[in-house]
């Protein structure tokens, strides 16, 4: 993660602040920064979303392609994740510098989405054993200001909500082989049900307490963090501990409780916002990067 | 606490009435010819192209008698002798420290330019060299003054005064150097209960006003005592106000920071960074600043 | 040329433009707050983002430091979702390395590097959507980003592509026209002095047509420079209105 240097005295100040529930920017330990979300930003993808959390900027593009299903699960499609930590965020990511972080992020995303309930993978199947939809989810990191996982998961949820997969018609041709026809009508498409897509909450342990949505300075003061993927019902789908320090069991259970509460509260405003944006329809003024 | 999510809003176009405020400002872009008169001297931001004085950056033309220079809107810190800066130590080398000050080359703090703890005046020995890390480590923040400028543009800093030195507990805010107003003093004890150092390089340091007894300790004692909650609130509010002023490109000096602080008192600290609250606070601050001028 | 007709009998191209018409250009400076300079440009359906860091101390290998001028470091990369067919690697392949080198060469001609000895200027360009004219969009976006960062330049650098179909030069090619099999010339120009920073041409062309093609490309670049000029002045005005002291 792109890191900042913090002096010892600054660390002490931050830790005492967290202990008193007043962080450097005035937030409480469970408050998120201001978020700006927009979908349908890149036009040649099947779904896209742009999320700004503080100064972190994430762009997600989803492309749907037809491929062969995996041998073990012939009646399901699948998702492929790729995270590109671009040099835009910081010069440290130039060349191969951002690869390590990118691989780390994509592996975590695979784990989070690796369960039957997040996305109905059966709906991505076209012909069992022969053809299925493969959703390539590409995440582009444009600016880095801490708390990447949360922003990425919100962006992925928004992009999947925005994804429109063309309907397929399967017809038998003369030799008995199957032919796939994609519908040409741009409005004739399948939408995904993203109700159960989890949102990731990262909790960083600073001193004796933990904070949600840590900035880079707070991250530099914390030794370990816990990553939780929480669905809208409050169910935890993935838990992962990150960082070099160690956590004692009481902290982990406390952090899990906080994570469940905070994560559950993220979904409702997000879905409301996405539905509101869709409701604007053609009147919506596309902003993207132009304003 | 519900997370604050919203859709992006298109920015406003500047109105024609505010465009009239630009009358008298000569704005140029790279490649614009400023003048063909050979009587003028060439300053920063310009170059000579076949006897014509041409701008090389986008900004406002400044004319002082016969000197023409172009001041760009945003640039890295170009230090001059006497500027007060706040910097972070990046490296400890032989007999000097490398300090990062948001300029085009890292600045240098020589061992001979710092006060020894205890205030002794003597020649620096080999032992001093070996114990440099005890004074200042990588990551520490210091306030210093520019002593001289090397030929390639790197700055040489010094902390040979009791008001400069290592900084203790507090908050660092980063803004663009062009937004910090040049004033007589950059150290202020604000009446709202915190102190501020407005570094000319855009690094602004907020810290709790030290009590009387800390004054005598010199530059190296940093208190690790917890800062009281009331001071913390003031510092957090000031930090958010600074970010608001910087986002709206208002010049930063003690009066503008104070007015912004007072205008923001009606809102909660964490709400200050929301767009509509920002606009409101900026409007009130601008009004007060204009009343004060007029 | 088989298949698609790049220029109809009435003089209209595939997307309805005339032969020397440019695509719609929209741009914005100061997109990212954390970088020293940034800009975003849309030329038709090609979208490019440029970010400039610097000048700053040379990081990494100290051996690259030049004692009398600044080092310019460029990286060109494409988002994996930018092309119609998904791209596997954003950068590191030969084409991206070649583009990065071209960008470096272009900007070394325009930036006044001797004002910043021993420092480094990083220019990172990202293509978000690719529809022909990638190099031109990158150069234009990087010019705006350098102006935003306050780095002194001799002049703007404007770039445009031009092609040749049936004795008519076409300006500002889109992807379908570039891959149509005809000639493609990419030109980077400093508009005021009319100096050329980079010229690159693929495919065969008759010697007599070269001048016409270069002139068409230069004309297109000049048109683009007017648009970029407008964007910079607008940005200057907006920011100057805010900073009143």
Coordinates of N, CA, C and O in Angstrom, one line a residue, chain C residues 28-171:
Chain C
X28 N -10.5 18.5 -19.3 CA -10.5 19.2 -18.0 C -9.2 19.0 -17.3 O -8.5 18.0 -17.4
X29 N -8.7 20.1 -16.7 CA -7.4 20.1 -16.0 C -7.7 20.0 -14.5 O -8.7 20.4 -14.0
X30 N -6.7 19.5 -13.7 CA -6.8 19.5 -12.3 C -7.8 18.5 -11.8 O -8.7 18.7 -11.0
X31 N -7.8 17.3 -12.4 CA -8.8 16.2 -12.1 C -8.4 15.6 -10.7 O -9.3 15.2 -10.0
X32 N -7.2 15.4 -10.4 CA -6.8 14.7 -9.2 C -6.1 15.7 -8.3 O -5.2 16.5 -8.7
X33 N -6.4 15.7 -7.0 CA -5.9 16.6 -6.1 C -4.5 16.2 -5.6 O -3.7 17.1 -5.2
X34 N -4.2 14.9 -5.6 CA -2.9 14.5 -4.9 C -1.7 14.7 -5.8 O -0.6 14.8 -5.4
X35 N -1.9 14.7 -7.2 CA -0.8 14.8 -8.0 C -0.4 16.2 -8.3 O -1.2 17.1 -8.0
X36 N 0.8 16.5 -8.8 CA 1.2 17.9 -9.0 C 0.4 18.5 -10.2 O 0.1 19.6 -10.2
X37 N 0.1 17.6 -11.2 CA -0.7 18.1 -12.3 C -1.4 17.0 -12.9 O -0.9 15.9 -12.9
X38 N -2.7 17.2 -13.4 CA -3.4 16.1 -14.0 C -4.4 16.7 -15.0 O -4.8 17.9 -14.9
X39 N -4.8 15.9 -15.9 CA -5.7 16.3 -17.0 C -6.4 15.1 -17.5 O -5.9 14.0 -17.5
X40 N -7.6 15.4 -18.1 CA -8.4 14.3 -18.7 C -8.9 14.8 -20.0 O -9.3 16.0 -20.1
X41 N -8.8 14.0 -21.1 CA -9.3 14.5 -22.4 C -10.1 13.4 -23.1 O -9.9 12.2 -22.9
X42 N -11.1 13.9 -23.8 CA -11.9 13.0 -24.6 C -11.9 13.4 -26.0 O -12.3 14.6 -26.3
X43 N -11.4 12.6 -26.9 CA -11.4 12.9 -28.4 C -12.3 11.9 -29.0 O -11.9 10.8 -29.3
X44 N -13.6 12.3 -29.2 CA -14.5 11.4 -29.7 C -14.7 10.3 -28.7 O -15.1 10.7 -27.5
X45 N -14.5 9.1 -29.0 CA -14.6 8.0 -28.0 C -13.4 7.6 -27.3 O -13.3 6.6 -26.5
X46 N -12.3 8.2 -27.7 CA -11.0 7.9 -27.0 C -10.9 8.8 -25.8 O -10.9 10.0 -25.8
X47 N -10.7 8.1 -24.6 CA -10.6 8.9 -23.4 C -9.2 8.6 -22.7 O -8.8 7.4 -22.6
X48 N -8.5 9.7 -22.4 CA -7.1 9.5 -21.8 C -7.0 10.4 -20.6 O -7.6 11.4 -20.5
X49 N -6.2 9.9 -19.6 CA -6.0 10.5 -18.4 C -4.5 10.7 -18.2 O -3.7 9.7 -18.4
X50 N -4.0 11.9 -17.9 CA -2.6 12.1 -17.7 C -2.3 12.7 -16.3 O -3.0 13.5 -15.9
X51 N -1.2 12.2 -15.7 CA -0.9 12.7 -14.3 C 0.6 13.0 -14.3 O 1.4 12.2 -14.9
X52 N 1.0 14.1 -13.8 CA 2.4 14.5 -13.7 C 2.8 14.6 -12.3 O 2.1 15.3 -11.5
X53 N 3.9 14.0 -12.0 CA 4.5 14.2 -10.6 C 5.9 14.9 -10.8 O 6.7 14.4 -11.6
X54 N 6.1 16.0 -10.1 CA 7.4 16.6 -10.2 C 7.4 18.1 -10.5 O 6.3 18.7 -10.5
X55 N 8.6 18.7 -10.6 CA 9.9 18.0 -10.5 C 10.2 17.6 -9.1 O 9.9 18.3 -8.1
X56 N 10.8 16.5 -8.9 CA 11.2 16.0 -7.6 C 12.5 15.3 -7.6 O 13.1 15.1 -8.7
X57 N 13.1 15.0 -6.5 CA 14.4 14.3 -6.4 C 14.3 13.0 -7.2 O 13.2 12.3 -7.2
X58 N 15.4 12.6 -7.8 CA 15.4 11.3 -8.6 C 15.2 10.2 -7.6 O 16.1 10.0 -6.7
X59 N 14.2 9.4 -7.8 CA 14.0 8.2 -6.9 C 14.6 7.0 -7.6 O 14.7 7.0 -8.8
X60 N 14.8 5.9 -6.9 CA 15.3 4.7 -7.6 C 16.7 4.9 -7.9 O 17.5 5.2 -7.0
X61 N 17.1 4.6 -9.1 CA 18.5 4.6 -9.4 C 19.1 6.0 -9.5 O 18.6 6.8 -10.4
X62 N 20.0 6.3 -8.7 CA 20.6 7.7 -8.7 C 21.5 7.9 -9.9 O 21.8 9.0 -10.3
X63 N 21.8 6.8 -10.6 CA 22.7 7.0 -11.8 C 22.0 7.7 -12.9 O 22.6 8.1 -13.8
X64 N 20.6 7.7 -12.8 CA 19.9 8.4 -13.9 C 20.0 9.9 -13.8 O 19.5 10.6 -14.7
X65 N 20.4 10.4 -12.7 CA 20.5 11.8 -12.5 C 21.3 12.5 -13.5 O 22.5 12.1 -13.8
X66 N 20.8 13.6 -14.1 CA 21.7 14.3 -15.1 C 22.0 15.7 -14.4 O 21.1 16.3 -13.9
X67 N 23.3 16.0 -14.5 CA 23.7 17.2 -13.6 C 23.2 18.5 -14.2 O 23.2 19.5 -13.5
X68 N 22.8 18.6 -15.5 CA 22.5 19.9 -16.0 C 21.0 20.0 -16.4 O 20.6 21.0 -16.9
X69 N 20.2 18.9 -16.3 CA 18.8 19.0 -16.7 C 18.0 18.0 -16.0 O 18.5 17.2 -15.2
X70 N 16.7 18.1 -16.2 CA 15.8 17.1 -15.5 C 15.6 15.9 -16.4 O 15.7 15.9 -17.6
X71 N 15.4 14.8 -15.7 CA 15.1 13.5 -16.4 C 13.6 13.4 -16.6 O 12.8 13.7 -15.7
X72 N 13.1 13.1 -17.8 CA 11.7 13.0 -18.0 C 11.4 11.5 -18.1 O 12.0 10.7 -18.8
X73 N 10.4 11.0 -17.3 CA 10.1 9.6 -17.2 C 8.7 9.4 -17.6 O 7.8 10.0 -17.0
X74 N 8.4 8.6 -18.6 CA 7.0 8.5 -19.0 C 6.6 7.0 -18.9 O 7.4 6.1 -19.1
X75 N 5.3 6.8 -18.6 CA 4.8 5.5 -18.7 C 3.4 5.6 -19.4 O 2.5 6.3 -19.0
X76 N 3.2 4.7 -20.4 CA 1.9 4.7 -21.1 C 1.3 3.4 -20.7 O 1.9 2.3 -20.8
X77 N 0.0 3.4 -20.3 CA -0.6 2.1 -20.1 C -2.1 2.2 -20.5 O -2.6 3.3 -20.5
X78 N -2.7 1.1 -20.7 CA -4.1 1.1 -21.1 C -4.9 0.3 -20.1 O -4.4 -0.7 -19.6
X79 N -6.1 0.8 -19.8 CA -6.9 0.0 -18.9 C -7.3 -1.3 -19.6 O -7.5 -1.3 -20.8
X80 N -7.5 -2.3 -18.8 CA -7.8 -3.6 -19.4 C -9.2 -3.6 -20.1 O -9.4 -4.4 -21.0
X81 N -10.0 -2.7 -19.7 CA -11.4 -2.7 -20.3 C -11.4 -1.6 -21.4 O -12.5 -1.3 -21.9
X82 N -10.3 -1.1 -21.9 CA -10.3 0.0 -22.8 C -10.6 -0.4 -24.2 O -11.2 0.4 -25.0
X83 N -10.2 -1.6 -24.6 CA -10.4 -2.0 -26.0 C -11.6 -2.9 -26.1 O -12.0 -3.5 -25.1
X84 N -12.0 -3.1 -27.3 CA -13.2 -3.9 -27.5 C -13.0 -5.4 -27.0 O -13.8 -6.0 -26.3
X85 N -11.8 -5.9 -27.3 CA -11.4 -7.2 -26.8 C -10.6 -6.9 -25.5 O -9.6 -6.1 -25.6
X86 N -10.9 -7.6 -24.5 CA -10.2 -7.3 -23.2 C -8.7 -7.5 -23.3 O -8.2 -8.5 -23.7
X87 N -7.9 -6.5 -22.8 CA -6.5 -6.6 -22.9 C -6.0 -7.2 -21.6 O -6.4 -6.9 -20.5
X88 N -5.1 -8.2 -21.7 CA -4.6 -8.9 -20.5 C -3.7 -8.1 -19.7 O -3.8 -8.1 -18.5
X89 N -2.7 -7.4 -20.3 CA -1.8 -6.7 -19.5 C -1.9 -5.2 -19.7 O -1.8 -4.8 -20.9
X90 N -2.0 -4.4 -18.7 CA -2.1 -3.0 -18.9 C -0.9 -2.4 -19.5 O -1.0 -1.5 -20.3
X91 N 0.3 -2.8 -19.1 CA 1.5 -2.2 -19.6 C 2.6 -3.3 -19.6 O 2.4 -4.3 -19.0
X92 N 3.7 -3.0 -20.1 CA 4.9 -3.9 -20.1 C 5.0 -4.7 -21.4 O 6.1 -5.3 -21.6
X93 N 4.0 -4.6 -22.2 CA 4.2 -5.2 -23.5 C 5.0 -4.3 -24.5 O 5.1 -3.1 -24.2
X94 N 5.4 -4.8 -25.6 CA 6.3 -4.0 -26.5 C 5.6 -2.7 -26.9 O 6.3 -1.7 -27.0
X95 N 4.4 -2.8 -27.3 CA 3.7 -1.6 -27.8 C 3.7 -0.5 -26.8 O 4.0 0.7 -27.1
X96 N 3.4 -0.8 -25.5 CA 3.3 0.2 -24.5 C 4.7 0.8 -24.2 O 4.9 2.0 -24.0
X97 N 5.7 -0.1 -24.2 CA 7.1 0.4 -24.0 C 7.5 1.4 -25.1 O 8.1 2.4 -24.9
X98 N 7.1 1.0 -26.4 CA 7.4 1.9 -27.5 C 6.7 3.3 -27.4 O 7.3 4.3 -27.6
X99 N 5.4 3.2 -27.0 CA 4.7 4.5 -26.8 C 5.3 5.3 -25.7 O 5.4 6.5 -25.8
X100 N 5.7 4.7 -24.6 CA 6.3 5.4 -23.5 C 7.6 6.1 -24.0 O 7.8 7.3 -23.7
X101 N 8.4 5.4 -24.8 CA 9.6 6.0 -25.3 C 9.3 7.2 -26.2 O 9.9 8.3 -26.2
X102 N 8.2 7.1 -27.1 CA 7.8 8.2 -27.9 C 7.4 9.4 -27.2 O 7.7 10.5 -27.5
X103 N 6.6 9.1 -26.1 CA 6.1 10.2 -25.3 C 7.3 11.0 -24.6 O 7.4 12.2 -24.6
X104 N 8.3 10.2 -24.2 CA 9.5 10.8 -23.5 C 10.2 11.7 -24.5 O 10.6 12.8 -24.3
X105 N 10.3 11.1 -25.7 CA 11.0 11.9 -26.8 C 10.3 13.2 -27.1 O 10.9 14.3 -27.2
X106 N 9.0 13.1 -27.2 CA 8.2 14.2 -27.5 C 8.3 15.3 -26.5 O 8.5 16.5 -26.8
X107 N 8.2 14.9 -25.2 CA 8.2 16.0 -24.2 C 9.6 16.5 -23.9 O 9.7 17.6 -23.4
X108 N 10.6 15.7 -24.2 CA 12.0 16.3 -24.0 C 12.2 17.5 -24.9 O 13.0 18.4 -24.6
X109 N 11.5 17.5 -26.0 CA 11.6 18.6 -27.0 C 10.9 19.8 -26.5 O 11.3 20.9 -26.9
X110 N 9.9 19.7 -25.7 CA 9.1 20.8 -25.3 C 9.3 21.4 -24.0 O 9.3 22.6 -23.7
X111 N 9.6 20.5 -23.0 CA 9.8 21.0 -21.6 C 11.2 21.6 -21.5 O 12.2 21.1 -22.0
X112 N 11.3 22.7 -20.7 CA 12.6 23.4 -20.5 C 13.3 22.7 -19.4 O 13.3 23.2 -18.3
X113 N 13.9 21.6 -19.7 CA 14.5 20.7 -18.7 C 15.7 21.3 -18.0 O 16.1 20.9 -16.9
X114 N 16.4 22.2 -18.7 CA 17.7 22.7 -18.1 C 17.4 23.6 -16.9 O 18.4 24.0 -16.3
X115 N 16.1 24.0 -16.7 CA 15.9 24.8 -15.5 C 15.9 23.9 -14.2 O 15.8 24.4 -13.1
X116 N 15.8 22.6 -14.4 CA 15.7 21.7 -13.2 C 16.8 20.6 -13.2 O 16.5 19.5 -13.4
X117 N 18.0 21.1 -12.9 CA 19.1 20.0 -12.9 C 18.9 19.1 -11.8 O 18.3 19.4 -10.7
X118 N 19.3 17.8 -12.0 CA 19.3 16.8 -11.0 C 17.9 16.4 -10.5 O 17.7 15.8 -9.4
X119 N 16.8 16.8 -11.2 CA 15.5 16.3 -10.7 C 14.8 15.5 -11.8 O 15.4 15.2 -12.8
X120 N 13.6 15.0 -11.5 CA 12.9 14.1 -12.3 C 11.5 14.5 -12.5 O 10.9 15.0 -11.5
X121 N 11.0 14.4 -13.7 CA 9.6 14.7 -13.9 C 8.9 13.4 -14.4 O 9.4 12.8 -15.4
X122 N 7.9 13.0 -13.7 CA 7.2 11.8 -14.1 C 5.9 12.1 -14.8 O 5.1 12.9 -14.3
X123 N 5.7 11.5 -16.0 CA 4.4 11.7 -16.7 C 3.8 10.3 -16.9 O 4.4 9.4 -17.5
X124 N 2.6 10.1 -16.3 CA 1.9 8.8 -16.5 C 0.6 9.0 -17.2 O -0.2 9.8 -16.8
X125 N 0.5 8.3 -18.3 CA -0.8 8.4 -19.1 C -1.5 7.1 -19.1 O -0.9 6.0 -19.2
X126 N -2.8 7.2 -19.0 CA -3.7 6.0 -19.0 C -4.8 6.1 -20.0 O -5.4 7.2 -20.0
X127 N -5.0 5.1 -20.8 CA -6.1 5.2 -21.8 C -7.2 4.5 -21.2 O -7.1 3.3 -20.8
X128 N -8.4 5.2 -21.0 CA -9.5 4.6 -20.4 C -10.4 3.9 -21.4 O -11.1 3.0 -21.2
X129 N -10.4 4.5 -22.6 CA -11.2 3.9 -23.7 C -10.5 4.2 -25.0 O -10.0 5.3 -25.2
X130 N -10.4 3.2 -25.8 CA -9.5 3.3 -27.0 C -10.3 3.3 -28.3 O -11.0 2.3 -28.5
X131 N -10.3 4.3 -29.1 CA -11.0 4.3 -30.3 C -10.2 5.0 -31.4 O -10.6 5.9 -32.1
X132 N -8.9 4.7 -31.5 CA -8.0 5.3 -32.5 C -7.4 6.6 -31.9 O -8.0 7.3 -31.1
X133 N -6.2 6.9 -32.4 CA -5.6 8.2 -31.9 C -5.1 8.1 -30.5 O -5.2 9.1 -29.8
X134 N -4.7 6.9 -30.0 CA -4.2 6.8 -28.6 C -3.1 7.7 -28.3 O -3.0 8.4 -27.3
X135 N -2.1 7.7 -29.2 CA -0.9 8.5 -29.0 C -1.3 10.0 -28.9 O -0.8 10.7 -28.1
X136 N -2.1 10.4 -29.9 CA -2.5 11.8 -29.9 C -3.2 12.2 -28.6 O -2.9 13.3 -28.0
X137 N -4.1 11.4 -28.2 CA -4.9 11.7 -27.0 C -3.9 11.8 -25.8 O -4.0 12.7 -24.9
X138 N -2.9 10.9 -25.7 CA -1.9 10.9 -24.6 C -1.1 12.2 -24.6 O -0.9 12.8 -23.6
X139 N -0.7 12.6 -25.8 CA 0.2 13.8 -25.9 C -0.6 15.0 -25.5 O -0.2 15.8 -24.7
X140 N -1.8 15.1 -25.9 CA -2.7 16.3 -25.6 C -3.0 16.3 -24.1 O -2.9 17.3 -23.5
X141 N -3.3 15.1 -23.5 CA -3.6 15.1 -22.1 C -2.4 15.4 -21.3 O -2.4 16.2 -20.3
X142 N -1.2 14.9 -21.7 CA 0.0 15.2 -21.0 C 0.4 16.6 -21.1 O 0.9 17.2 -20.1
X143 N 0.2 17.3 -22.2 CA 0.4 18.7 -22.3 C -0.4 19.5 -21.3 O 0.1 20.3 -20.5
X144 N -1.7 19.2 -21.2 CA -2.5 19.9 -20.2 C -2.1 19.6 -18.8 O -2.1 20.5 -18.0
X145 N -1.7 18.4 -18.6 CA -1.2 18.0 -17.2 C 0.0 18.8 -16.8 O 0.2 19.3 -15.7
X146 N 0.9 18.9 -17.8 CA 2.2 19.7 -17.5 C 1.9 21.2 -17.3 O 2.5 21.8 -16.4
X147 N 0.9 21.7 -18.0 CA 0.6 23.1 -17.8 C -0.1 23.2 -16.4 O 0.2 24.2 -15.7
X148 N -0.9 22.2 -16.0 CA -1.5 22.3 -14.7 C -0.5 22.2 -13.6 O -0.7 22.8 -12.5
X149 N 0.6 21.5 -13.9 CA 1.6 21.3 -12.8 C 2.6 22.5 -12.7 O 3.4 22.6 -11.8
X150 N 2.4 23.5 -13.7 CA 3.3 24.7 -13.6 C 4.7 24.4 -14.1 O 5.6 25.1 -13.7
X151 N 4.9 23.4 -14.9 CA 6.2 23.1 -15.4 C 6.5 23.9 -16.7 O 5.6 23.8 -17.6
X152 N 7.6 24.6 -16.8 CA 7.8 25.5 -17.9 C 7.9 24.7 -19.2 O 8.7 23.8 -19.3
X153 N 7.2 25.1 -20.2 CA 7.4 24.5 -21.5 C 7.5 25.6 -22.6 O 7.1 26.7 -22.5
X154 N 8.2 25.2 -23.7 CA 8.4 26.1 -24.8 C 7.1 26.5 -25.4 O 6.9 27.6 -25.8
X155 N 6.2 25.6 -25.5 CA 4.9 25.8 -26.2 C 4.1 24.6 -25.9 O 4.5 23.6 -25.4
X156 N 2.8 24.6 -26.3 CA 2.0 23.4 -26.2 C 2.5 22.3 -27.2 O 3.2 22.6 -28.1
X157 N 2.2 21.1 -26.9 CA 2.5 20.0 -27.8 C 1.2 19.4 -28.2 O 0.5 18.9 -27.4
X158 N 0.8 19.5 -29.5 CA -0.5 19.0 -29.9 C -0.2 17.9 -30.9 O 0.7 17.9 -31.7
X159 N -1.0 16.8 -30.8 CA -0.7 15.7 -31.7 C -2.0 15.3 -32.4 O -3.1 15.4 -31.8
X160 N -1.9 14.8 -33.6 CA -3.1 14.3 -34.3 C -2.6 13.2 -35.3 O -1.4 13.2 -35.7
X161 N -3.6 12.4 -35.7 CA -3.3 11.4 -36.8 C -3.9 11.8 -38.1 O -4.9 12.6 -38.1
X162 N -3.4 11.3 -39.1 CA -3.9 11.6 -40.5 C -3.8 10.4 -41.3 O -2.8 9.6 -41.1
X163 N -4.7 10.2 -42.2 CA -4.6 9.0 -43.1 C -4.9 9.4 -44.5 O -5.2 10.6 -44.8
X164 N -4.8 8.5 -45.5 CA -4.9 8.8 -46.9 C -5.8 7.8 -47.6 O -5.5 6.6 -47.6
X165 N -6.9 8.3 -48.1 CA -7.8 7.4 -48.8 C -8.2 8.1 -50.1 O -8.7 9.2 -50.2
X166 N -7.9 7.4 -51.2 CA -8.4 7.9 -52.6 C -8.0 9.3 -52.8 O -8.8 10.2 -53.1
X167 N -6.7 9.6 -52.6 CA -6.1 10.9 -52.9 C -6.7 12.0 -51.9 O -6.5 13.2 -52.2
X168 N -7.4 11.6 -50.9 CA -7.9 12.6 -49.9 C -7.3 12.3 -48.6 O -7.4 11.2 -48.1
X169 N -6.6 13.3 -48.0 CA -6.2 13.1 -46.6 C -7.3 13.2 -45.6 O -8.1 14.1 -45.7
X170 N -7.3 12.3 -44.7 CA -8.3 12.3 -43.6 C -7.7 12.7 -42.3 O -6.6 12.2 -42.0
X171 N -8.3 13.6 -41.5 CA -7.7 14.0 -40.3 C -8.4 13.3 -39.1 O -9.6 13.1 -39.1

